[in-house]
Amino acid sequence: MIRLLACAFAASSLSLPALAGPEDFKPGPAIPTYGKVAAVPDAERLNKDAVFKIAFDTAAAAEPGKVNRTLESAARFLNMHEAVGIPASNIQLAVVVHGGAYADLLKREDNASAPLIAALLKNRVRIILCGQTAAYRDVTKADLLPGVEMSLSAMTAHAQLQQDGYTLNPF
């Protein structure tokens, strides 16, 4: 009897709709081609006057042919918050890049992150390369995509961003 009930429950639960899945992630309003987002109807409502000053950090390069995951996270942050009514003017983001991720900022035909970087820059996101990484890799400002900034170091960039009121996104 217990086995019969367990089988009946298992069979009936297969017909229940899934609550969310990959198909629930849709293009966002700020950067529709990157950073897809899902609606979260049960989330606490955000104050529409909230101001976000967030710094992201990445040292991990994108896999060949793919975009840098941290850059895509910045696009997702924009899309999520604009989708729930936070004005674009209240969202200030910066991405500090160092280590192997420097390659995602270079002018190269095969740079899959280049269109995303252009879209982020168009949406007022600062992209800042660590100058120490640049020096180690023999990278000059002329090697970088247009709009990419260079700081003395990633540590310096983060210190300055913190002084300007940015908080560090831990992922």
PDB file of C-alpha atoms in Angstrom:
ATOM      1  CA  MET A   1       0.000   0.000   0.000  1.00  0.00           C
ATOM      2  CA  ILE A   2       2.773   2.424   0.899  1.00  0.00           C
ATOM      3  CA  ARG A   3       4.557   1.593  -2.347  1.00  0.00           C
ATOM      4  CA  LEU A   4       1.350   2.256  -4.301  1.00  0.00           C
ATOM      5  CA  LEU A   5       0.853   5.635  -2.592  1.00  0.00           C
ATOM      6  CA  ALA A   6       4.483   6.606  -3.182  1.00  0.00           C
ATOM      7  CA  CYS A   7       4.196   5.735  -6.873  1.00  0.00           C
ATOM      8  CA  ALA A   8       0.939   7.662  -7.191  1.00  0.00           C
ATOM      9  CA  PHE A   9       2.481  10.705  -5.506  1.00  0.00           C
ATOM     10  CA  ALA A  10       5.583  10.556  -7.706  1.00  0.00           C
ATOM     11  CA  ALA A  11       3.496  10.234 -10.867  1.00  0.00           C
ATOM     12  CA  SER A  12       1.190  13.101  -9.928  1.00  0.00           C
ATOM     13  CA  SER A  13       4.075  15.403  -8.986  1.00  0.00           C
ATOM     14  CA  LEU A  14       5.540  15.017 -12.471  1.00  0.00           C
ATOM     15  CA  SER A  15       2.524  16.826 -13.874  1.00  0.00           C
ATOM     16  CA  LEU A  16       3.009  19.870 -11.630  1.00  0.00           C
ATOM     17  CA  PRO A  17       4.405  22.960 -13.372  1.00  0.00           C
ATOM     18  CA  ALA A  18       7.976  23.913 -12.601  1.00  0.00           C
ATOM     19  CA  LEU A  19       8.298  27.151 -10.639  1.00  0.00           C
ATOM     20  CA  ALA A  20      11.230  28.481 -12.660  1.00  0.00           C
ATOM     21  CA  GLY A  21      13.730  27.348 -15.205  1.00  0.00           C
ATOM     22  CA  PRO A  22      16.100  28.616 -17.850  1.00  0.00           C
ATOM     23  CA  GLU A  23      13.181  29.586 -20.098  1.00  0.00           C
ATOM     24  CA  ASP A  24      12.049  32.076 -17.438  1.00  0.00           C
ATOM     25  CA  PHE A  25      15.142  34.241 -17.967  1.00  0.00           C
ATOM     26  CA  LYS A  26      14.325  37.042 -20.396  1.00  0.00           C
ATOM     27  CA  PRO A  27      16.203  39.991 -21.899  1.00  0.00           C
ATOM     28  CA  GLY A  28      16.328  43.009 -19.630  1.00  0.00           C
ATOM     29  CA  PRO A  29      15.618  46.644 -20.424  1.00  0.00           C
ATOM     30  CA  ALA A  30      19.151  48.058 -20.173  1.00  0.00           C
ATOM     31  CA  ILE A  31      21.206  45.552 -22.178  1.00  0.00           C
ATOM     32  CA  PRO A  32      18.793  43.127 -23.876  1.00  0.00           C
ATOM     33  CA  THR A  33      21.451  40.924 -25.496  1.00  0.00           C
ATOM     34  CA  TYR A  34      23.294  40.158 -22.234  1.00  0.00           C
ATOM     35  CA  GLY A  35      22.460  39.524 -18.588  1.00  0.00           C
ATOM     36  CA  LYS A  36      19.066  37.858 -18.912  1.00  0.00           C
ATOM     37  CA  VAL A  37      16.908  38.019 -15.783  1.00  0.00           C
ATOM     38  CA  ALA A  38      13.939  36.250 -14.263  1.00  0.00           C
ATOM     39  CA  ALA A  39      11.050  37.969 -12.520  1.00  0.00           C
ATOM     40  CA  VAL A  40      10.891  37.267  -8.786  1.00  0.00           C
ATOM     41  CA  PRO A  41       7.335  38.146  -7.730  1.00  0.00           C
ATOM     42  CA  ASP A  42       7.933  37.149  -4.105  1.00  0.00           C
ATOM     43  CA  ALA A  43      10.997  39.390  -3.643  1.00  0.00           C
ATOM     44  CA  GLU A  44      10.780  42.252  -1.194  1.00  0.00           C
ATOM     45  CA  ARG A  45       9.938  45.463  -3.036  1.00  0.00           C
ATOM     46  CA  LEU A  46      12.812  47.874  -3.527  1.00  0.00           C
ATOM     47  CA  ASN A  47      12.549  51.558  -2.777  1.00  0.00           C
ATOM     48  CA  LYS A  48      12.415  53.219  -6.216  1.00  0.00           C
ATOM     49  CA  ASP A  49      14.702  55.960  -4.856  1.00  0.00           C
ATOM     50  CA  ALA A  50      17.424  53.443  -3.902  1.00  0.00           C
ATOM     51  CA  VAL A  51      20.903  54.276  -5.168  1.00  0.00           C
ATOM     52  CA  PHE A  52      23.307  51.477  -6.011  1.00  0.00           C
ATOM     53  CA  LYS A  53      27.055  52.062  -6.275  1.00  0.00           C
ATOM     54  CA  ILE A  54      28.544  48.615  -6.814  1.00  0.00           C
ATOM     55  CA  ALA A  55      32.052  47.478  -7.722  1.00  0.00           C
ATOM     56  CA  PHE A  56      32.654  44.091  -9.304  1.00  0.00           C
ATOM     57  CA  ASP A  57      36.063  42.400  -9.426  1.00  0.00           C
ATOM     58  CA  THR A  58      37.345  39.855 -11.904  1.00  0.00           C
ATOM     59  CA  ALA A  59      40.633  38.090 -12.518  1.00  0.00           C
ATOM     60  CA  ALA A  60      39.178  35.129 -14.421  1.00  0.00           C
ATOM     61  CA  ALA A  61      39.341  35.377 -18.204  1.00  0.00           C
ATOM     62  CA  ALA A  62      36.417  34.301 -20.325  1.00  0.00           C
ATOM     63  CA  GLU A  63      36.520  30.885 -21.925  1.00  0.00           C
ATOM     64  CA  PRO A  64      37.444  31.114 -25.628  1.00  0.00           C
ATOM     65  CA  GLY A  65      34.458  32.341 -27.659  1.00  0.00           C
ATOM     66  CA  LYS A  66      32.449  33.291 -24.544  1.00  0.00           C
ATOM     67  CA  VAL A  67      31.909  36.531 -22.668  1.00  0.00           C
ATOM     68  CA  ASN A  68      33.492  37.301 -19.325  1.00  0.00           C
ATOM     69  CA  ARG A  69      31.075  36.087 -16.628  1.00  0.00           C
ATOM     70  CA  THR A  70      31.664  39.048 -14.318  1.00  0.00           C
ATOM     71  CA  LEU A  71      30.960  41.513 -17.121  1.00  0.00           C
ATOM     72  CA  GLU A  72      27.738  39.629 -17.821  1.00  0.00           C
ATOM     73  CA  SER A  73      26.888  39.818 -14.104  1.00  0.00           C
ATOM     74  CA  ALA A  74      27.191  43.605 -14.296  1.00  0.00           C
ATOM     75  CA  ALA A  75      24.750  43.593 -17.239  1.00  0.00           C
ATOM     76  CA  ARG A  76      22.399  41.354 -15.227  1.00  0.00           C
ATOM     77  CA  PHE A  77      22.567  43.749 -12.269  1.00  0.00           C
ATOM     78  CA  LEU A  78      21.535  46.645 -14.526  1.00  0.00           C
ATOM     79  CA  ASN A  79      18.745  44.631 -16.138  1.00  0.00           C
ATOM     80  CA  MET A  80      17.351  43.290 -12.847  1.00  0.00           C
ATOM     81  CA  HIS A  81      17.147  46.638 -11.164  1.00  0.00           C
ATOM     82  CA  GLU A  82      15.884  48.661 -14.102  1.00  0.00           C
ATOM     83  CA  ALA A  83      13.235  45.964 -14.693  1.00  0.00           C
ATOM     84  CA  VAL A  84      11.788  46.582 -11.219  1.00  0.00           C
ATOM     85  CA  GLY A  85      11.730  50.338 -11.636  1.00  0.00           C
ATOM     86  CA  ILE A  86      15.055  51.576 -10.288  1.00  0.00           C
ATOM     87  CA  PRO A  87      16.036  54.536 -12.502  1.00  0.00           C
ATOM     88  CA  ALA A  88      19.183  53.997 -14.572  1.00  0.00           C
ATOM     89  CA  SER A  89      20.567  57.199 -13.067  1.00  0.00           C
ATOM     90  CA  ASN A  90      20.473  55.538  -9.617  1.00  0.00           C
ATOM     91  CA  ILE A  91      22.719  52.644 -10.677  1.00  0.00           C
ATOM     92  CA  GLN A  92      26.470  53.229 -10.794  1.00  0.00           C
ATOM     93  CA  LEU A  93      28.611  50.188 -11.525  1.00  0.00           C
ATOM     94  CA  ALA A  94      32.326  49.614 -11.971  1.00  0.00           C
ATOM     95  CA  VAL A  95      34.188  46.446 -12.944  1.00  0.00           C
ATOM     96  CA  VAL A  96      37.809  46.201 -11.822  1.00  0.00           C
ATOM     97  CA  VAL A  97      39.759  43.803 -14.043  1.00  0.00           C
ATOM     98  CA  HIS A  98      43.122  42.209 -13.261  1.00  0.00           C
ATOM     99  CA  GLY A  99      45.008  38.966 -13.800  1.00  0.00           C
ATOM    100  CA  GLY A 100      44.127  36.871 -16.830  1.00  0.00           C
ATOM    101  CA  ALA A 101      40.856  38.736 -17.378  1.00  0.00           C
ATOM    102  CA  TYR A 102      42.884  41.584 -18.919  1.00  0.00           C
ATOM    103  CA  ALA A 103      42.638  39.724 -22.249  1.00  0.00           C
ATOM    104  CA  ASP A 104      38.872  40.376 -22.315  1.00  0.00           C
ATOM    105  CA  LEU A 105      39.576  44.120 -22.588  1.00  0.00           C
ATOM    106  CA  LEU A 106      41.882  43.989 -25.605  1.00  0.00           C
ATOM    107  CA  LYS A 107      41.105  45.163 -29.142  1.00  0.00           C
ATOM    108  CA  ARG A 108      40.958  41.807 -30.938  1.00  0.00           C
ATOM    109  CA  GLU A 109      38.613  40.493 -33.594  1.00  0.00           C
ATOM    110  CA  ASP A 110      38.032  37.297 -31.610  1.00  0.00           C
ATOM    111  CA  ASN A 111      37.166  39.112 -28.360  1.00  0.00           C
ATOM    112  CA  ALA A 112      33.654  37.837 -27.582  1.00  0.00           C
ATOM    113  CA  SER A 113      33.402  40.296 -24.658  1.00  0.00           C
ATOM    114  CA  ALA A 114      33.911  43.389 -26.846  1.00  0.00           C
ATOM    115  CA  PRO A 115      30.205  43.955 -27.710  1.00  0.00           C
ATOM    116  CA  LEU A 116      29.234  43.472 -24.059  1.00  0.00           C
ATOM    117  CA  ILE A 117      31.895  45.954 -22.936  1.00  0.00           C
ATOM    118  CA  ALA A 118      30.596  48.498 -25.462  1.00  0.00           C
ATOM    119  CA  ALA A 119      27.054  48.005 -24.134  1.00  0.00           C
ATOM    120  CA  LEU A 120      28.188  48.348 -20.513  1.00  0.00           C
ATOM    121  CA  LEU A 121      30.107  51.536 -21.291  1.00  0.00           C
ATOM    122  CA  LYS A 122      27.053  52.930 -23.091  1.00  0.00           C
ATOM    123  CA  ASN A 123      25.138  52.286 -19.839  1.00  0.00           C
ATOM    124  CA  ARG A 124      27.665  54.253 -17.752  1.00  0.00           C
ATOM    125  CA  VAL A 125      29.480  51.214 -16.323  1.00  0.00           C
ATOM    126  CA  ARG A 126      33.142  51.903 -15.659  1.00  0.00           C
ATOM    127  CA  ILE A 127      35.580  49.200 -16.773  1.00  0.00           C
ATOM    128  CA  ILE A 128      38.932  49.632 -15.014  1.00  0.00           C
ATOM    129  CA  LEU A 129      42.074  47.628 -15.778  1.00  0.00           C
ATOM    130  CA  CYS A 130      44.733  47.108 -13.129  1.00  0.00           C
ATOM    131  CA  GLY A 131      47.852  48.989 -14.245  1.00  0.00           C
ATOM    132  CA  GLN A 132      50.094  46.416 -12.594  1.00  0.00           C
ATOM    133  CA  THR A 133      48.524  43.682 -14.708  1.00  0.00           C
ATOM    134  CA  ALA A 134      48.914  45.877 -17.777  1.00  0.00           C
ATOM    135  CA  ALA A 135      52.598  46.482 -17.011  1.00  0.00           C
ATOM    136  CA  TYR A 136      53.233  42.778 -16.409  1.00  0.00           C
ATOM    137  CA  ARG A 137      51.500  41.854 -19.693  1.00  0.00           C
ATOM    138  CA  ASP A 138      53.026  44.737 -21.719  1.00  0.00           C
ATOM    139  CA  VAL A 139      49.575  46.206 -22.370  1.00  0.00           C
ATOM    140  CA  THR A 140      49.212  49.896 -23.176  1.00  0.00           C
ATOM    141  CA  LYS A 141      46.111  52.062 -23.290  1.00  0.00           C
ATOM    142  CA  ALA A 142      46.229  51.794 -27.106  1.00  0.00           C
ATOM    143  CA  ASP A 143      45.732  48.012 -26.790  1.00  0.00           C
ATOM    144  CA  LEU A 144      42.467  48.434 -24.876  1.00  0.00           C
ATOM    145  CA  LEU A 145      38.935  48.685 -26.181  1.00  0.00           C
ATOM    146  CA  PRO A 146      37.676  52.275 -26.350  1.00  0.00           C
ATOM    147  CA  GLY A 147      36.394  53.554 -23.010  1.00  0.00           C
ATOM    148  CA  VAL A 148      38.341  51.123 -20.818  1.00  0.00           C
ATOM    149  CA  GLU A 149      40.166  52.953 -18.018  1.00  0.00           C
ATOM    150  CA  MET A 150      43.500  52.060 -16.432  1.00  0.00           C
ATOM    151  CA  SER A 151      44.260  52.521 -12.745  1.00  0.00           C
ATOM    152  CA  LEU A 152      47.614  52.334 -10.971  1.00  0.00           C
ATOM    153  CA  SER A 153      46.467  48.963  -9.623  1.00  0.00           C
ATOM    154  CA  ALA A 154      43.336  46.972  -8.886  1.00  0.00           C
ATOM    155  CA  MET A 155      43.905  47.688  -5.202  1.00  0.00           C
ATOM    156  CA  THR A 156      44.031  51.421  -5.938  1.00  0.00           C
ATOM    157  CA  ALA A 157      40.878  51.251  -8.050  1.00  0.00           C
ATOM    158  CA  HIS A 158      38.974  49.462  -5.282  1.00  0.00           C
ATOM    159  CA  ALA A 159      40.247  51.896  -2.636  1.00  0.00           C
ATOM    160  CA  GLN A 160      39.134  54.876  -4.730  1.00  0.00           C
ATOM    161  CA  LEU A 161      35.759  53.311  -5.494  1.00  0.00           C
ATOM    162  CA  GLN A 162      35.192  52.633  -1.774  1.00  0.00           C
ATOM    163  CA  GLN A 163      36.058  56.248  -0.976  1.00  0.00           C
ATOM    164  CA  ASP A 164      33.448  57.239  -3.557  1.00  0.00           C
ATOM    165  CA  GLY A 165      30.794  55.146  -1.797  1.00  0.00           C
ATOM    166  CA  TYR A 166      30.898  51.942  -3.852  1.00  0.00           C
ATOM    167  CA  THR A 167      30.418  48.589  -2.176  1.00  0.00           C
ATOM    168  CA  LEU A 168      32.061  45.414  -3.421  1.00  0.00           C
ATOM    169  CA  ASN A 169      29.785  42.784  -4.901  1.00  0.00           C
ATOM    170  CA  PRO A 170      31.154  39.516  -3.467  1.00  0.00           C
ATOM    171  CA  PHE A 171      30.337  37.456  -6.584  1.00  0.00           C
TER     172      PHE A 171
END
